[in-house]
mmCIF file of C-alpha atoms in Angstrom:
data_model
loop_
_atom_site.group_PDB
_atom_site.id
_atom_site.type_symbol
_atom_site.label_atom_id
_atom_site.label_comp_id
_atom_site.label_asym_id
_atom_site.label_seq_id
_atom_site.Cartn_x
_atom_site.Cartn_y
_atom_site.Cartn_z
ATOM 1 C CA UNK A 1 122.906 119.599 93.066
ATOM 2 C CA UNK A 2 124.290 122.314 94.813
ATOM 3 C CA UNK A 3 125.000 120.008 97.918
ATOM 4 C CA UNK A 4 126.760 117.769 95.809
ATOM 5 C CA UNK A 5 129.241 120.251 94.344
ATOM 6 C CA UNK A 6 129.968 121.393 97.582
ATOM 7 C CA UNK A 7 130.319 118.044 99.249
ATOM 8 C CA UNK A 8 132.636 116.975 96.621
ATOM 9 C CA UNK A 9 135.031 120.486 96.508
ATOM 10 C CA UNK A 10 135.289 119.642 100.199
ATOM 11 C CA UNK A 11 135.984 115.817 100.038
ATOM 12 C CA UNK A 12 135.885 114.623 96.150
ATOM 13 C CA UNK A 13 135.815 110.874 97.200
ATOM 14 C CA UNK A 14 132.687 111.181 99.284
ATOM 15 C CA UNK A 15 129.814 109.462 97.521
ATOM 16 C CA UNK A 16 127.057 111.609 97.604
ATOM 17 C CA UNK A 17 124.258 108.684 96.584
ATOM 18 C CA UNK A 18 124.991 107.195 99.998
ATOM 19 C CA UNK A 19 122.759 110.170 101.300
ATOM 20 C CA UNK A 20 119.134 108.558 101.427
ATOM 21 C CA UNK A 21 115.877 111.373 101.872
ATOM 22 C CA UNK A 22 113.797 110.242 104.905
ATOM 23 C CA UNK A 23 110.215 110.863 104.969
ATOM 24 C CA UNK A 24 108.170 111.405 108.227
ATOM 25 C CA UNK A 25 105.133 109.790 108.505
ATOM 26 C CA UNK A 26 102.714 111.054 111.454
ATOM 27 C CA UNK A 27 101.244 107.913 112.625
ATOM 28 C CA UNK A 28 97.448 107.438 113.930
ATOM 29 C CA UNK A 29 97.768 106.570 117.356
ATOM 30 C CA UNK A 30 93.830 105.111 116.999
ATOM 31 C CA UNK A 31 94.042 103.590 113.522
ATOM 32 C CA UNK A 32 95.871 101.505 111.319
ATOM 33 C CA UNK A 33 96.588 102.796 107.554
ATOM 34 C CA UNK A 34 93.444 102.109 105.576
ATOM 35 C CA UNK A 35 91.051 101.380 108.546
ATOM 36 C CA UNK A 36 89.771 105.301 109.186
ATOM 37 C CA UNK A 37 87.261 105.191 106.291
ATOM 38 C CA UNK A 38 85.902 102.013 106.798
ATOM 39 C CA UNK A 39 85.011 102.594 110.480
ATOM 40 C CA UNK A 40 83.923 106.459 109.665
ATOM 41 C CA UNK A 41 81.609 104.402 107.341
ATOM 42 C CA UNK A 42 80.357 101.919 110.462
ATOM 43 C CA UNK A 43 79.860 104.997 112.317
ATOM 44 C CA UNK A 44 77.449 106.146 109.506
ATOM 45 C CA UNK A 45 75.357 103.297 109.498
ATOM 46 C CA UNK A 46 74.645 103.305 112.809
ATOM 47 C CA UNK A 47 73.920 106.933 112.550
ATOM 48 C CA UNK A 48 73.115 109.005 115.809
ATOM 49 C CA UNK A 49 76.490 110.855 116.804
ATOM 50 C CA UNK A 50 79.204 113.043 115.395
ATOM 51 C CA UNK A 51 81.587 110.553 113.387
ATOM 52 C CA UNK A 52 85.033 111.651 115.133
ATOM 53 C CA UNK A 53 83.454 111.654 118.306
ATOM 54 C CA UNK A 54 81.692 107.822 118.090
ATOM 55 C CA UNK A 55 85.609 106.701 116.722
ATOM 56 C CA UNK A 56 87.700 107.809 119.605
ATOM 57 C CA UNK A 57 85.748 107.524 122.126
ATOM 58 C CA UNK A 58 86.951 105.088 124.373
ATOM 59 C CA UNK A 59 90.191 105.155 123.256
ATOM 60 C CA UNK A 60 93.743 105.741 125.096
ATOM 61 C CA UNK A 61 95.495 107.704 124.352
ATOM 62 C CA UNK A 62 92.945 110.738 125.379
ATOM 63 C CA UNK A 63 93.103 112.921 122.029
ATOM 64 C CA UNK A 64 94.075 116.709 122.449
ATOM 65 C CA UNK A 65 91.760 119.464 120.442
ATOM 66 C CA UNK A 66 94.297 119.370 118.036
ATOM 67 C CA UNK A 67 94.579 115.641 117.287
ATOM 68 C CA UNK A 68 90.794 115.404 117.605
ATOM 69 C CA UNK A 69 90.371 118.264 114.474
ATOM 70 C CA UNK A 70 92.611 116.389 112.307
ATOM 71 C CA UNK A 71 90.722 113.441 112.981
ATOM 72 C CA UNK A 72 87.808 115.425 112.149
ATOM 73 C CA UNK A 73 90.287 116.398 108.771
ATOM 74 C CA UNK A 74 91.193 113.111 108.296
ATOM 75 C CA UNK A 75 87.523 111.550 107.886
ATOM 76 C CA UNK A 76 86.285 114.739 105.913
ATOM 77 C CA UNK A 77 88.945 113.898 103.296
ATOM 78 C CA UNK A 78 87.714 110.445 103.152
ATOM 79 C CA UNK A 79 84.528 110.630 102.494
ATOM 80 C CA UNK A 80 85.106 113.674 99.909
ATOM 81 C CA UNK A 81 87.829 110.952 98.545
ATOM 82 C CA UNK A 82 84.630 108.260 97.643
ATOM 83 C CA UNK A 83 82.043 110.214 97.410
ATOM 84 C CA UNK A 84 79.689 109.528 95.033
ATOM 85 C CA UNK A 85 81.081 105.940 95.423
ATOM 86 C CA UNK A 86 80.578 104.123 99.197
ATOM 87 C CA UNK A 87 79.127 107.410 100.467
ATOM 88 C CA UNK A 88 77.008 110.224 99.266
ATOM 89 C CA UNK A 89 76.998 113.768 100.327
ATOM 90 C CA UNK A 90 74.142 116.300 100.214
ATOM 91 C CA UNK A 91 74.048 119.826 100.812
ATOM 92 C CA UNK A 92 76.106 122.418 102.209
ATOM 93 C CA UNK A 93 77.975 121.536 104.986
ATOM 94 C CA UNK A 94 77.786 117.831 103.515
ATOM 95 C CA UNK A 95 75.239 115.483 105.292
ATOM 96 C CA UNK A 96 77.302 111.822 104.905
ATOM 97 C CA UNK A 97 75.100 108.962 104.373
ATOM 98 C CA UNK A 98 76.094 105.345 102.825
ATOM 99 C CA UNK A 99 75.187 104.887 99.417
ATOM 100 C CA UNK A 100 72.638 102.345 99.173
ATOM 101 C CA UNK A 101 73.390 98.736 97.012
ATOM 102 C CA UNK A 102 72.145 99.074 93.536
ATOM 103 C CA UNK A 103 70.078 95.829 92.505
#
């Protein structure tokens, strides 16, 4: 509001509701919105290695420590997101497994 008042002292014909907020989004350079989960969760069935490690490896770009711990953020929120639902986990730190189908 404060803007405003100033912006119109200084030119009172400017319309202020031209002025649009952008948002940022930080893109995935590995995955596509909504596809993290489901392969953290293809990861878990085949079981064996680290979750972040099994999804990027292979991929270009090469991820830096710091992309490769918010990866490691990323999935953590994920699965603490459905847990209880798709995935179930036990203990502390969490041990992730896939919930099995109910008959």
């Amino acid at each position: 509001m404060q803007v405003e008042a100033v912006l119109q002292m200084l030119q009172p014909s400017f319309d202020v509701r031209s002025i649009s907020a952008k948002r940022r989004n930080k893109c995935n350079p590995w995955f596509k919105r909504g596809t993290l989960f489901r392969s953290a969760v293809e990861v878990l069935r085949r079981a064996g290695t680290p979750i972040a490690e099994a999804l990027i490896a292979g991929k270009a770009p090469q991820a830096t420590r710091k992309q490769a711990i918010d990866l490691q953020a990323a999935i953590l929120v994920a699965l603490r997101k459905r847990n209880g639902g798709a995935v179930v986990g036990a203990g502390a730190p969490a041990r992730w497994q896939v919930k099995e189908a109910a008959n």
